[in-house]
Amino acid sequence: MPELPDVEVLRSYLDKKGLHQPVHQVEVFAEEVLEGISAREVHSQVTGRSFSSTARHGKYLFAELNGNGWVVFHFGMTGQLHWLQPGTRTPDHTRVLFIFSNRQSLAFVLRRKLGRFGIIPDITGFVATKGLGPDALSKELDLHTLQQRLKKTSGTIKGALTNQGLIAGIGNIYSDEILFQARIHPKNRANKLDREAMRLIFRKIGEVLQTAIDREADPAHMPATYLLPHRQKGGVCPVCGTKLKQLRISGRATFYCSNCQQ
DNA sequence: ACATTGACCTGAGAGC
DNA sequence: TGCTCTCAGGTCAATG
């Protein structure tokens, strides 16, 4: 699930439902998912504090601890946040559980343990340490920046779009969607694209990601001309009806329409 | 120095 | 039904 639009939906959810409520207790069920911090430190730094604001960079979600740093969530391939009413059973694969003073709780759920949880002093430093590029939906990523970065990339455009060091937030699903909407073949070399193609990709990055957020990142609610709901074996292009082609780029399953995307 | 591959985890679904 | 195999929207270290 968790590429930029999914994480943005979770952020907005946390922002609406999870702020300004003191954490009465925090439980760590899987210490392996903690990054750069022990369960003991999580307890001491979170208990008694509340989340005062939220932020996001690429696929990372941040919640501020009343000016005492930020908790960081990374969702891996299967991560979710579940808001639980008092008395509700804790979901399977809950790795970290926040119990608030009002008895509600927030479960950080990872089926596979590919996600991470941590606490950091500031976001800018974290983004620099991770080597993340500008967030795909931020003002930081303007057309000029994108063109500069693509020109320096010799690999495929699909590989470039999913490279978090170039642009943060786009993953396997939405890179396929962006390239489909731009009618560009995923195997094109990033640095060989002309200015017009780069301009088109820039426009589609914003358009596709924002559309997905507006529709709560739910594949069932995407526009009829979107690839996403058809992105499976035997799937058919929603525009021309051609059977979709599948190949592997940078180790990731890639779907495209050989008729629409030259 | 770059781009690509394999390892890390676990469960779902396909094929037998 | 049950077993085995492959694959899945993530990143990072190792490899070419």
PDB file of C-alpha atoms (C1' of nucleotides) in Angstrom:
ATOM      1  CA  MET A   1       0.000   0.000   0.000  1.00  0.00           C
ATOM      2  CA  PRO A   2       2.313   2.745   1.133  1.00  0.00           C
ATOM      3  CA  GLU A   3       3.583   5.065  -1.514  1.00  0.00           C
ATOM      4  CA  LEU A   4       3.246   8.826  -1.233  1.00  0.00           C
ATOM      5  CA  PRO A   5      -0.544   9.019  -1.666  1.00  0.00           C
ATOM      6  CA  ASP A   6      -1.182   6.250   0.865  1.00  0.00           C
ATOM      7  CA  VAL A   7       1.131   7.855   3.407  1.00  0.00           C
ATOM      8  CA  GLU A   8      -0.486  11.252   2.828  1.00  0.00           C
ATOM      9  CA  VAL A   9      -3.909   9.747   3.504  1.00  0.00           C
ATOM     10  CA  LEU A  10      -2.568   8.258   6.754  1.00  0.00           C
ATOM     11  CA  ARG A  11      -0.990  11.590   7.684  1.00  0.00           C
ATOM     12  CA  SER A  12      -4.198  13.454   7.207  1.00  0.00           C
ATOM     13  CA  TYR A  13      -6.016  10.799   9.221  1.00  0.00           C
ATOM     14  CA  LEU A  14      -3.546  11.065  12.093  1.00  0.00           C
ATOM     15  CA  ASP A  15      -3.738  14.845  11.878  1.00  0.00           C
ATOM     16  CA  LYS A  16      -7.523  14.832  12.227  1.00  0.00           C
ATOM     17  CA  LYS A  17      -7.856  12.116  14.857  1.00  0.00           C
ATOM     18  CA  GLY A  18      -4.599  11.782  16.716  1.00  0.00           C
ATOM     19  CA  LEU A  19      -3.383  15.167  17.911  1.00  0.00           C
ATOM     20  CA  HIS A  20      -3.186  16.673  21.403  1.00  0.00           C
ATOM     21  CA  GLN A  21      -4.037  13.523  23.286  1.00  0.00           C
ATOM     22  CA  PRO A  22      -1.411  12.462  25.867  1.00  0.00           C
ATOM     23  CA  VAL A  23       0.096   9.017  25.386  1.00  0.00           C
ATOM     24  CA  HIS A  24      -0.608   7.064  28.542  1.00  0.00           C
ATOM     25  CA  GLN A  25       1.415   4.051  27.466  1.00  0.00           C
ATOM     26  CA  VAL A  26       3.387   2.858  24.453  1.00  0.00           C
ATOM     27  CA  GLU A  27       4.057  -0.809  23.771  1.00  0.00           C
ATOM     28  CA  VAL A  28       6.714  -2.174  21.445  1.00  0.00           C
ATOM     29  CA  PHE A  29       5.887  -5.693  20.288  1.00  0.00           C
ATOM     30  CA  ALA A  30       8.727  -6.107  17.771  1.00  0.00           C
ATOM     31  CA  GLU A  31      11.988  -4.438  18.632  1.00  0.00           C
ATOM     32  CA  GLU A  32      13.352  -5.369  15.174  1.00  0.00           C
ATOM     33  CA  VAL A  33      11.332  -2.595  13.582  1.00  0.00           C
ATOM     34  CA  LEU A  34      12.906   0.093  15.750  1.00  0.00           C
ATOM     35  CA  GLU A  35      15.586   2.088  13.999  1.00  0.00           C
ATOM     36  CA  GLY A  36      18.315   3.778  16.041  1.00  0.00           C
ATOM     37  CA  ILE A  37      16.429   3.541  19.310  1.00  0.00           C
ATOM     38  CA  SER A  38      15.604   0.981  22.005  1.00  0.00           C
ATOM     39  CA  ALA A  39      12.180   0.101  23.343  1.00  0.00           C
ATOM     40  CA  ARG A  40      13.206   1.663  26.657  1.00  0.00           C
ATOM     41  CA  GLU A  41      13.982   4.972  24.943  1.00  0.00           C
ATOM     42  CA  VAL A  42      10.694   4.857  23.064  1.00  0.00           C
ATOM     43  CA  HIS A  43       8.897   4.558  26.401  1.00  0.00           C
ATOM     44  CA  SER A  44      10.774   7.403  28.037  1.00  0.00           C
ATOM     45  CA  GLN A  45      10.472   9.773  25.081  1.00  0.00           C
ATOM     46  CA  VAL A  46       6.861   9.157  24.155  1.00  0.00           C
ATOM     47  CA  THR A  47       4.995   8.433  27.390  1.00  0.00           C
ATOM     48  CA  GLY A  48       3.238  11.511  28.722  1.00  0.00           C
ATOM     49  CA  ARG A  49       3.709  13.472  25.513  1.00  0.00           C
ATOM     50  CA  SER A  50       1.188  13.983  22.759  1.00  0.00           C
ATOM     51  CA  PHE A  51       1.422  14.447  19.017  1.00  0.00           C
ATOM     52  CA  SER A  52       1.284  18.165  18.268  1.00  0.00           C
ATOM     53  CA  SER A  53       1.557  18.165  14.479  1.00  0.00           C
ATOM     54  CA  THR A  54       2.209  15.878  11.527  1.00  0.00           C
ATOM     55  CA  ALA A  55       4.427  16.025   8.461  1.00  0.00           C
ATOM     56  CA  ARG A  56       5.443  13.837   5.549  1.00  0.00           C
ATOM     57  CA  HIS A  57       8.429  13.541   3.250  1.00  0.00           C
ATOM     58  CA  GLY A  58       8.114  10.995   0.478  1.00  0.00           C
ATOM     59  CA  LYS A  59       6.973   7.753   2.075  1.00  0.00           C
ATOM     60  CA  TYR A  60       7.950   8.787   5.609  1.00  0.00           C
ATOM     61  CA  LEU A  61       5.343  10.005   8.089  1.00  0.00           C
ATOM     62  CA  PHE A  62       6.313  12.189  11.053  1.00  0.00           C
ATOM     63  CA  ALA A  63       4.429  13.166  14.202  1.00  0.00           C
ATOM     64  CA  GLU A  64       5.837  15.880  16.438  1.00  0.00           C
ATOM     65  CA  LEU A  65       6.250  15.270  20.173  1.00  0.00           C
ATOM     66  CA  ASN A  66       5.388  18.714  21.576  1.00  0.00           C
ATOM     67  CA  GLY A  67       8.644  20.252  20.385  1.00  0.00           C
ATOM     68  CA  ASN A  68      10.699  17.302  21.687  1.00  0.00           C
ATOM     69  CA  GLY A  69      11.524  15.721  18.365  1.00  0.00           C
ATOM     70  CA  TRP A  70       9.435  13.600  16.049  1.00  0.00           C
ATOM     71  CA  VAL A  71       8.362   9.991  15.786  1.00  0.00           C
ATOM     72  CA  VAL A  72       8.929   8.533  12.311  1.00  0.00           C
ATOM     73  CA  PHE A  73       6.883   5.842  10.627  1.00  0.00           C
ATOM     74  CA  HIS A  74       7.979   3.992   7.529  1.00  0.00           C
ATOM     75  CA  PHE A  75       5.461   1.494   6.218  1.00  0.00           C
ATOM     76  CA  GLY A  76       7.531  -0.867   4.113  1.00  0.00           C
ATOM     77  CA  MET A  77       5.290  -2.777   1.713  1.00  0.00           C
ATOM     78  CA  THR A  78       2.496  -3.712   4.074  1.00  0.00           C
ATOM     79  CA  GLY A  79       2.319  -1.061   6.806  1.00  0.00           C
ATOM     80  CA  GLN A  80      -0.858   0.519   8.138  1.00  0.00           C
ATOM     81  CA  LEU A  81      -2.123   2.649  10.992  1.00  0.00           C
ATOM     82  CA  HIS A  82      -5.277   1.570  12.798  1.00  0.00           C
ATOM     83  CA  TRP A  83      -7.236   3.797  15.144  1.00  0.00           C
ATOM     84  CA  LEU A  84      -8.786   1.672  17.886  1.00  0.00           C
ATOM     85  CA  GLN A  85     -11.725   2.461  20.122  1.00  0.00           C
ATOM     86  CA  PRO A  86     -11.460   1.391  23.779  1.00  0.00           C
ATOM     87  CA  GLY A  87     -11.894  -2.351  24.215  1.00  0.00           C
ATOM     88  CA  THR A  88     -11.102  -3.182  20.591  1.00  0.00           C
ATOM     89  CA  ARG A  89      -8.808  -6.139  20.055  1.00  0.00           C
ATOM     90  CA  THR A  90      -5.310  -5.180  18.910  1.00  0.00           C
ATOM     91  CA  PRO A  91      -4.856  -6.186  15.238  1.00  0.00           C
ATOM     92  CA  ASP A  92      -2.496  -8.996  14.247  1.00  0.00           C
ATOM     93  CA  HIS A  93       1.041  -7.836  13.422  1.00  0.00           C
ATOM     94  CA  THR A  94       0.812  -4.708  15.550  1.00  0.00           C
ATOM     95  CA  ARG A  95       4.443  -3.760  16.133  1.00  0.00           C
ATOM     96  CA  VAL A  96       4.002  -0.558  18.146  1.00  0.00           C
ATOM     97  CA  LEU A  97       0.877   0.431  20.060  1.00  0.00           C
ATOM     98  CA  PHE A  98       0.132   3.886  21.476  1.00  0.00           C
ATOM     99  CA  ILE A  99      -2.512   3.996  24.178  1.00  0.00           C
ATOM    100  CA  PHE A 100      -3.860   7.468  24.835  1.00  0.00           C
ATOM    101  CA  SER A 101      -5.307   8.940  28.021  1.00  0.00           C
ATOM    102  CA  ASN A 102      -8.808   8.817  26.548  1.00  0.00           C
ATOM    103  CA  ARG A 103      -8.396   5.004  26.168  1.00  0.00           C
ATOM    104  CA  GLN A 104      -8.289   5.148  22.388  1.00  0.00           C
ATOM    105  CA  SER A 105      -5.188   3.726  20.806  1.00  0.00           C
ATOM    106  CA  LEU A 106      -3.161   3.823  17.623  1.00  0.00           C
ATOM    107  CA  ALA A 107      -1.681   0.613  16.211  1.00  0.00           C
ATOM    108  CA  PHE A 108       1.317   0.626  13.879  1.00  0.00           C
ATOM    109  CA  VAL A 109       0.737  -2.598  11.953  1.00  0.00           C
ATOM    110  CA  LEU A 110       3.273  -4.343   9.704  1.00  0.00           C
ATOM    111  CA  ARG A 111       2.462  -7.758   8.310  1.00  0.00           C
ATOM    112  CA  ARG A 112       5.988  -8.152   7.007  1.00  0.00           C
ATOM    113  CA  LYS A 113       8.592  -6.486   9.185  1.00  0.00           C
ATOM    114  CA  LEU A 114       9.863  -4.283   6.400  1.00  0.00           C
ATOM    115  CA  GLY A 115       8.675  -1.041   7.964  1.00  0.00           C
ATOM    116  CA  ARG A 116      10.505   1.011  10.581  1.00  0.00           C
ATOM    117  CA  PHE A 117       9.765   3.187  13.587  1.00  0.00           C
ATOM    118  CA  GLY A 118      12.095   5.732  15.136  1.00  0.00           C
ATOM    119  CA  ILE A 119      12.436   9.032  16.964  1.00  0.00           C
ATOM    120  CA  ILE A 120      14.474  11.883  15.495  1.00  0.00           C
ATOM    121  CA  PRO A 121      15.338  15.434  16.553  1.00  0.00           C
ATOM    122  CA  ASP A 122      14.401  17.105  13.270  1.00  0.00           C
ATOM    123  CA  ILE A 123      13.086  16.266   9.821  1.00  0.00           C
ATOM    124  CA  THR A 124      15.639  18.166   7.759  1.00  0.00           C
ATOM    125  CA  GLY A 125      18.516  16.243   9.312  1.00  0.00           C
ATOM    126  CA  PHE A 126      16.683  12.958   8.849  1.00  0.00           C
ATOM    127  CA  VAL A 127      15.997  13.642   5.167  1.00  0.00           C
ATOM    128  CA  ALA A 128      19.662  14.518   4.632  1.00  0.00           C
ATOM    129  CA  THR A 129      20.879  11.403   6.444  1.00  0.00           C
ATOM    130  CA  LYS A 130      18.620   9.177   4.392  1.00  0.00           C
ATOM    131  CA  GLY A 131      19.732  10.957   1.241  1.00  0.00           C
ATOM    132  CA  LEU A 132      16.170  11.584   0.109  1.00  0.00           C
ATOM    133  CA  GLY A 133      15.428  13.797  -2.842  1.00  0.00           C
ATOM    134  CA  PRO A 134      12.742  16.485  -2.779  1.00  0.00           C
ATOM    135  CA  ASP A 135       9.231  15.279  -1.987  1.00  0.00           C
ATOM    136  CA  ALA A 136       7.403  14.570  -5.233  1.00  0.00           C
ATOM    137  CA  LEU A 137       4.515  16.901  -4.350  1.00  0.00           C
ATOM    138  CA  SER A 138       6.497  19.726  -2.762  1.00  0.00           C
ATOM    139  CA  LYS A 139       7.399  23.073  -4.353  1.00  0.00           C
ATOM    140  CA  GLU A 140      11.001  21.928  -4.037  1.00  0.00           C
ATOM    141  CA  LEU A 141      10.453  19.658  -7.004  1.00  0.00           C
ATOM    142  CA  ASP A 142       9.962  22.090  -9.868  1.00  0.00           C
ATOM    143  CA  LEU A 143      10.330  21.337 -13.557  1.00  0.00           C
ATOM    144  CA  HIS A 144      13.897  22.596 -13.691  1.00  0.00           C
ATOM    145  CA  THR A 145      14.994  20.420 -10.743  1.00  0.00           C
ATOM    146  CA  LEU A 146      13.376  17.362 -12.287  1.00  0.00           C
ATOM    147  CA  GLN A 147      15.026  17.958 -15.667  1.00  0.00           C
ATOM    148  CA  GLN A 148      18.432  18.419 -14.036  1.00  0.00           C
ATOM    149  CA  ARG A 149      18.060  15.204 -12.123  1.00  0.00           C
ATOM    150  CA  LEU A 150      16.783  13.126 -15.016  1.00  0.00           C
ATOM    151  CA  LYS A 151      19.600  14.375 -17.241  1.00  0.00           C
ATOM    152  CA  LYS A 152      22.098  12.949 -14.763  1.00  0.00           C
ATOM    153  CA  THR A 153      20.458   9.514 -14.705  1.00  0.00           C
ATOM    154  CA  SER A 154      21.582   6.909 -17.227  1.00  0.00           C
ATOM    155  CA  GLY A 155      19.151   4.165 -16.146  1.00  0.00           C
ATOM    156  CA  THR A 156      15.518   3.668 -17.108  1.00  0.00           C
ATOM    157  CA  ILE A 157      12.905   6.344 -16.451  1.00  0.00           C
ATOM    158  CA  LYS A 158      11.048   3.837 -14.304  1.00  0.00           C
ATOM    159  CA  GLY A 159      14.161   3.316 -12.186  1.00  0.00           C
ATOM    160  CA  ALA A 160      14.643   7.072 -11.928  1.00  0.00           C
ATOM    161  CA  LEU A 161      11.090   7.773 -10.766  1.00  0.00           C
ATOM    162  CA  THR A 162      11.317   5.134  -8.039  1.00  0.00           C
ATOM    163  CA  ASN A 163      14.770   6.234  -6.895  1.00  0.00           C
ATOM    164  CA  GLN A 164      14.092   7.949  -3.559  1.00  0.00           C
ATOM    165  CA  GLY A 165      17.381   9.807  -3.770  1.00  0.00           C
ATOM    166  CA  LEU A 166      16.204  11.577  -6.926  1.00  0.00           C
ATOM    167  CA  ILE A 167      12.561  12.145  -5.985  1.00  0.00           C
ATOM    168  CA  ALA A 168      10.960  10.982  -2.749  1.00  0.00           C
ATOM    169  CA  GLY A 169       7.568   9.308  -2.651  1.00  0.00           C
ATOM    170  CA  ILE A 170       6.986   7.463  -5.913  1.00  0.00           C
ATOM    171  CA  GLY A 171       7.004   3.651  -5.757  1.00  0.00           C
ATOM    172  CA  ASN A 172       6.330   0.777  -8.096  1.00  0.00           C
ATOM    173  CA  ILE A 173       2.594   1.276  -8.605  1.00  0.00           C
ATOM    174  CA  TYR A 174       2.512   5.017  -9.122  1.00  0.00           C
ATOM    175  CA  SER A 175       5.597   5.095 -11.349  1.00  0.00           C
ATOM    176  CA  ASP A 176       3.723   2.743 -13.698  1.00  0.00           C
ATOM    177  CA  GLU A 177       0.670   5.018 -13.511  1.00  0.00           C
ATOM    178  CA  ILE A 178       2.652   8.200 -14.169  1.00  0.00           C
ATOM    179  CA  LEU A 179       4.382   6.676 -17.192  1.00  0.00           C
ATOM    180  CA  PHE A 180       1.097   5.297 -18.492  1.00  0.00           C
ATOM    181  CA  GLN A 181      -0.599   8.689 -18.180  1.00  0.00           C
ATOM    182  CA  ALA A 182       2.400  10.302 -19.900  1.00  0.00           C
ATOM    183  CA  ARG A 183       2.325   7.587 -22.619  1.00  0.00           C
ATOM    184  CA  ILE A 184       6.024   6.950 -22.132  1.00  0.00           C
ATOM    185  CA  HIS A 185       7.628   3.507 -22.228  1.00  0.00           C
ATOM    186  CA  PRO A 186       9.139   2.604 -18.837  1.00  0.00           C
ATOM    187  CA  LYS A 187      12.393   1.367 -20.381  1.00  0.00           C
ATOM    188  CA  ASN A 188      13.284   4.704 -21.937  1.00  0.00           C
ATOM    189  CA  ARG A 189      16.593   6.024 -20.672  1.00  0.00           C
ATOM    190  CA  ALA A 190      15.904   8.937 -18.322  1.00  0.00           C
ATOM    191  CA  ASN A 191      18.669  11.123 -19.757  1.00  0.00           C
ATOM    192  CA  LYS A 192      17.543  10.520 -23.342  1.00  0.00           C
ATOM    193  CA  LEU A 193      14.061  11.975 -22.893  1.00  0.00           C
ATOM    194  CA  ASP A 194      13.493  15.295 -24.642  1.00  0.00           C
ATOM    195  CA  ARG A 195      12.356  18.420 -22.808  1.00  0.00           C
ATOM    196  CA  GLU A 196       8.762  17.881 -23.830  1.00  0.00           C
ATOM    197  CA  ALA A 197       8.708  14.354 -22.392  1.00  0.00           C
ATOM    198  CA  MET A 198      10.248  15.594 -19.149  1.00  0.00           C
ATOM    199  CA  ARG A 199       7.712  18.391 -18.941  1.00  0.00           C
ATOM    200  CA  LEU A 200       4.916  15.881 -19.440  1.00  0.00           C
ATOM    201  CA  ILE A 201       6.283  13.568 -16.744  1.00  0.00           C
ATOM    202  CA  PHE A 202       6.569  16.506 -14.365  1.00  0.00           C
ATOM    203  CA  ARG A 203       2.942  17.409 -14.953  1.00  0.00           C
ATOM    204  CA  LYS A 204       1.773  13.815 -14.563  1.00  0.00           C
ATOM    205  CA  ILE A 205       3.669  13.322 -11.301  1.00  0.00           C
ATOM    206  CA  GLY A 206       1.635  16.089  -9.686  1.00  0.00           C
ATOM    207  CA  GLU A 207      -1.607  15.146 -11.398  1.00  0.00           C
ATOM    208  CA  VAL A 208      -1.502  11.417 -10.640  1.00  0.00           C
ATOM    209  CA  LEU A 209      -0.365  11.750  -7.028  1.00  0.00           C
ATOM    210  CA  GLN A 210      -2.909  14.461  -6.219  1.00  0.00           C
ATOM    211  CA  THR A 211      -5.714  12.531  -7.894  1.00  0.00           C
ATOM    212  CA  ALA A 212      -4.805   9.452  -5.848  1.00  0.00           C
ATOM    213  CA  ILE A 213      -4.802  11.450  -2.609  1.00  0.00           C
ATOM    214  CA  ASP A 214      -8.167  13.021  -3.445  1.00  0.00           C
ATOM    215  CA  ARG A 215      -9.528   9.491  -3.867  1.00  0.00           C
ATOM    216  CA  GLU A 216      -8.005   8.270  -0.620  1.00  0.00           C
ATOM    217  CA  ALA A 217      -5.465   6.167  -2.539  1.00  0.00           C
ATOM    218  CA  ASP A 218      -8.215   3.622  -3.142  1.00  0.00           C
ATOM    219  CA  PRO A 219      -7.717   1.732  -6.445  1.00  0.00           C
ATOM    220  CA  ALA A 220     -11.469   1.179  -6.691  1.00  0.00           C
ATOM    221  CA  HIS A 221     -12.015   4.947  -6.876  1.00  0.00           C
ATOM    222  CA  MET A 222      -9.438   5.848  -9.500  1.00  0.00           C
ATOM    223  CA  PRO A 223     -10.579   7.461 -12.777  1.00  0.00           C
ATOM    224  CA  ALA A 224     -11.671   5.016 -15.478  1.00  0.00           C
ATOM    225  CA  THR A 225      -8.633   5.861 -17.600  1.00  0.00           C
ATOM    226  CA  TYR A 226      -6.171   4.869 -14.882  1.00  0.00           C
ATOM    227  CA  LEU A 227      -3.919   1.844 -15.204  1.00  0.00           C
ATOM    228  CA  LEU A 228      -3.912   1.058 -11.496  1.00  0.00           C
ATOM    229  CA  PRO A 229      -7.070  -1.093 -11.252  1.00  0.00           C
ATOM    230  CA  HIS A 230      -6.015  -3.070 -14.358  1.00  0.00           C
ATOM    231  CA  ARG A 231      -2.467  -3.614 -13.217  1.00  0.00           C
ATOM    232  CA  GLN A 232      -2.475  -7.405 -13.020  1.00  0.00           C
ATOM    233  CA  LYS A 233      -1.769 -10.489 -15.113  1.00  0.00           C
ATOM    234  CA  GLY A 234      -4.238 -10.583 -17.990  1.00  0.00           C
ATOM    235  CA  GLY A 235      -5.168  -6.938 -17.456  1.00  0.00           C
ATOM    236  CA  VAL A 236      -6.218  -4.805 -20.405  1.00  0.00           C
ATOM    237  CA  CYS A 237      -5.355  -1.189 -21.241  1.00  0.00           C
ATOM    238  CA  PRO A 238      -8.265   1.016 -20.081  1.00  0.00           C
ATOM    239  CA  VAL A 239      -7.698   3.347 -23.043  1.00  0.00           C
ATOM    240  CA  CYS A 240      -7.209   1.100 -26.097  1.00  0.00           C
ATOM    241  CA  GLY A 241      -8.080  -2.380 -24.881  1.00  0.00           C
ATOM    242  CA  THR A 242      -4.705  -3.924 -25.714  1.00  0.00           C
ATOM    243  CA  LYS A 243      -3.573  -6.668 -23.335  1.00  0.00           C
ATOM    244  CA  LEU A 244      -1.045  -5.152 -20.932  1.00  0.00           C
ATOM    245  CA  LYS A 245       2.591  -6.191 -21.142  1.00  0.00           C
ATOM    246  CA  GLN A 246       4.546  -7.123 -18.063  1.00  0.00           C
ATOM    247  CA  LEU A 247       8.290  -6.987 -17.574  1.00  0.00           C
ATOM    248  CA  ARG A 248      10.823  -6.584 -14.818  1.00  0.00           C
ATOM    249  CA  ILE A 249      12.695  -3.311 -14.401  1.00  0.00           C
ATOM    250  CA  SER A 250      15.113  -2.743 -11.541  1.00  0.00           C
ATOM    251  CA  GLY A 251      13.754  -5.939 -10.036  1.00  0.00           C
ATOM    252  CA  ARG A 252      10.169  -4.685  -9.940  1.00  0.00           C
ATOM    253  CA  ALA A 253       7.130  -5.963 -11.831  1.00  0.00           C
ATOM    254  CA  THR A 254       6.261  -3.332 -14.421  1.00  0.00           C
ATOM    255  CA  PHE A 255       2.993  -3.095 -16.364  1.00  0.00           C
ATOM    256  CA  TYR A 256       2.523  -0.986 -19.474  1.00  0.00           C
ATOM    257  CA  CYS A 257       0.551  -0.778 -22.693  1.00  0.00           C
ATOM    258  CA  SER A 258       2.727  -1.544 -25.718  1.00  0.00           C
ATOM    259  CA  ASN A 259       0.271   0.332 -27.941  1.00  0.00           C
ATOM    260  CA  CYS A 260      -0.069   3.551 -25.911  1.00  0.00           C
ATOM    261  CA  GLN A 261       3.465   3.722 -24.505  1.00  0.00           C
ATOM    262  CA  GLN A 262       6.143   3.716 -27.208  1.00  0.00           C
TER     263      GLN A 262
ATOM    264  C1'  DA B   1      30.475   6.145  -9.646  1.00  0.00           C
ATOM    265  C1'  DC B   2      26.665   4.500 -11.155  1.00  0.00           C
ATOM    266  C1'  DA B   3      22.742   1.067 -11.927  1.00  0.00           C
ATOM    267  C1'  DT B   4      21.041  -3.386 -10.891  1.00  0.00           C
ATOM    268  C1'  DT B   5      20.430  -7.561  -8.008  1.00  0.00           C
ATOM    269  C1'  DG B   6      19.749 -10.169  -3.720  1.00  0.00           C
ATOM    270  C1'  DA B   7      18.528 -10.279   1.144  1.00  0.00           C
ATOM    271  C1'  DC B   8      15.477  -9.096   4.397  1.00  0.00           C
ATOM    272  C1'  DC B   9      10.151 -10.784   6.243  1.00  0.00           C
ATOM    273  C1'  DT B  10       5.452 -12.964   5.994  1.00  0.00           C
ATOM    274  C1'  DG B  11       1.163 -14.384   3.905  1.00  0.00           C
ATOM    275  C1'  DA B  12      -1.791 -15.105  -0.195  1.00  0.00           C
ATOM    276  C1'  DG B  13      -2.676 -17.534  -4.171  1.00  0.00           C
ATOM    277  C1'  DA B  14      -1.492 -20.791  -7.928  1.00  0.00           C
ATOM    278  C1'  DG B  15      -0.418 -25.292  -9.329  1.00  0.00           C
ATOM    279  C1'  DC B  16      -0.021 -30.065  -8.308  1.00  0.00           C
TER     280       DC B  16
ATOM    281  C1'  DT C   1      -6.800 -30.816   1.906  1.00  0.00           C
ATOM    282  C1'  DG C   2      -2.062 -29.928   2.012  1.00  0.00           C
ATOM    283  C1'  DC C   3       2.301 -29.183   0.206  1.00  0.00           C
ATOM    284  C1'  DT C   4       5.581 -26.264  -2.498  1.00  0.00           C
ATOM    285  C1'  DC C   5       6.604 -22.424  -5.201  1.00  0.00           C
ATOM    286  C1'  DT C   6       6.279 -17.657  -6.556  1.00  0.00           C
ATOM    287  C1'  DC C   7       5.186 -13.208  -5.770  1.00  0.00           C
ATOM    288  C1'  DA C   8       3.911  -8.721  -3.335  1.00  0.00           C
ATOM    289  C1'  DG C   9       3.175  -1.252  -3.523  1.00  0.00           C
ATOM    290  C1'  DG C  10       9.572  -1.236   0.895  1.00  0.00           C
ATOM    291  C1'  DT C  11      14.917  -0.249   1.554  1.00  0.00           C
ATOM    292  C1'  DC C  12      19.750  -1.297   1.842  1.00  0.00           C
ATOM    293  C1'  DA C  13      24.224  -3.729   1.050  1.00  0.00           C
ATOM    294  C1'  DA C  14      26.653  -6.181  -2.228  1.00  0.00           C
ATOM    295  C1'  DT C  15      27.725  -6.817  -6.958  1.00  0.00           C
ATOM    296  C1'  DG C  16      28.697  -5.799 -11.794  1.00  0.00           C
TER     297       DG C  16
END
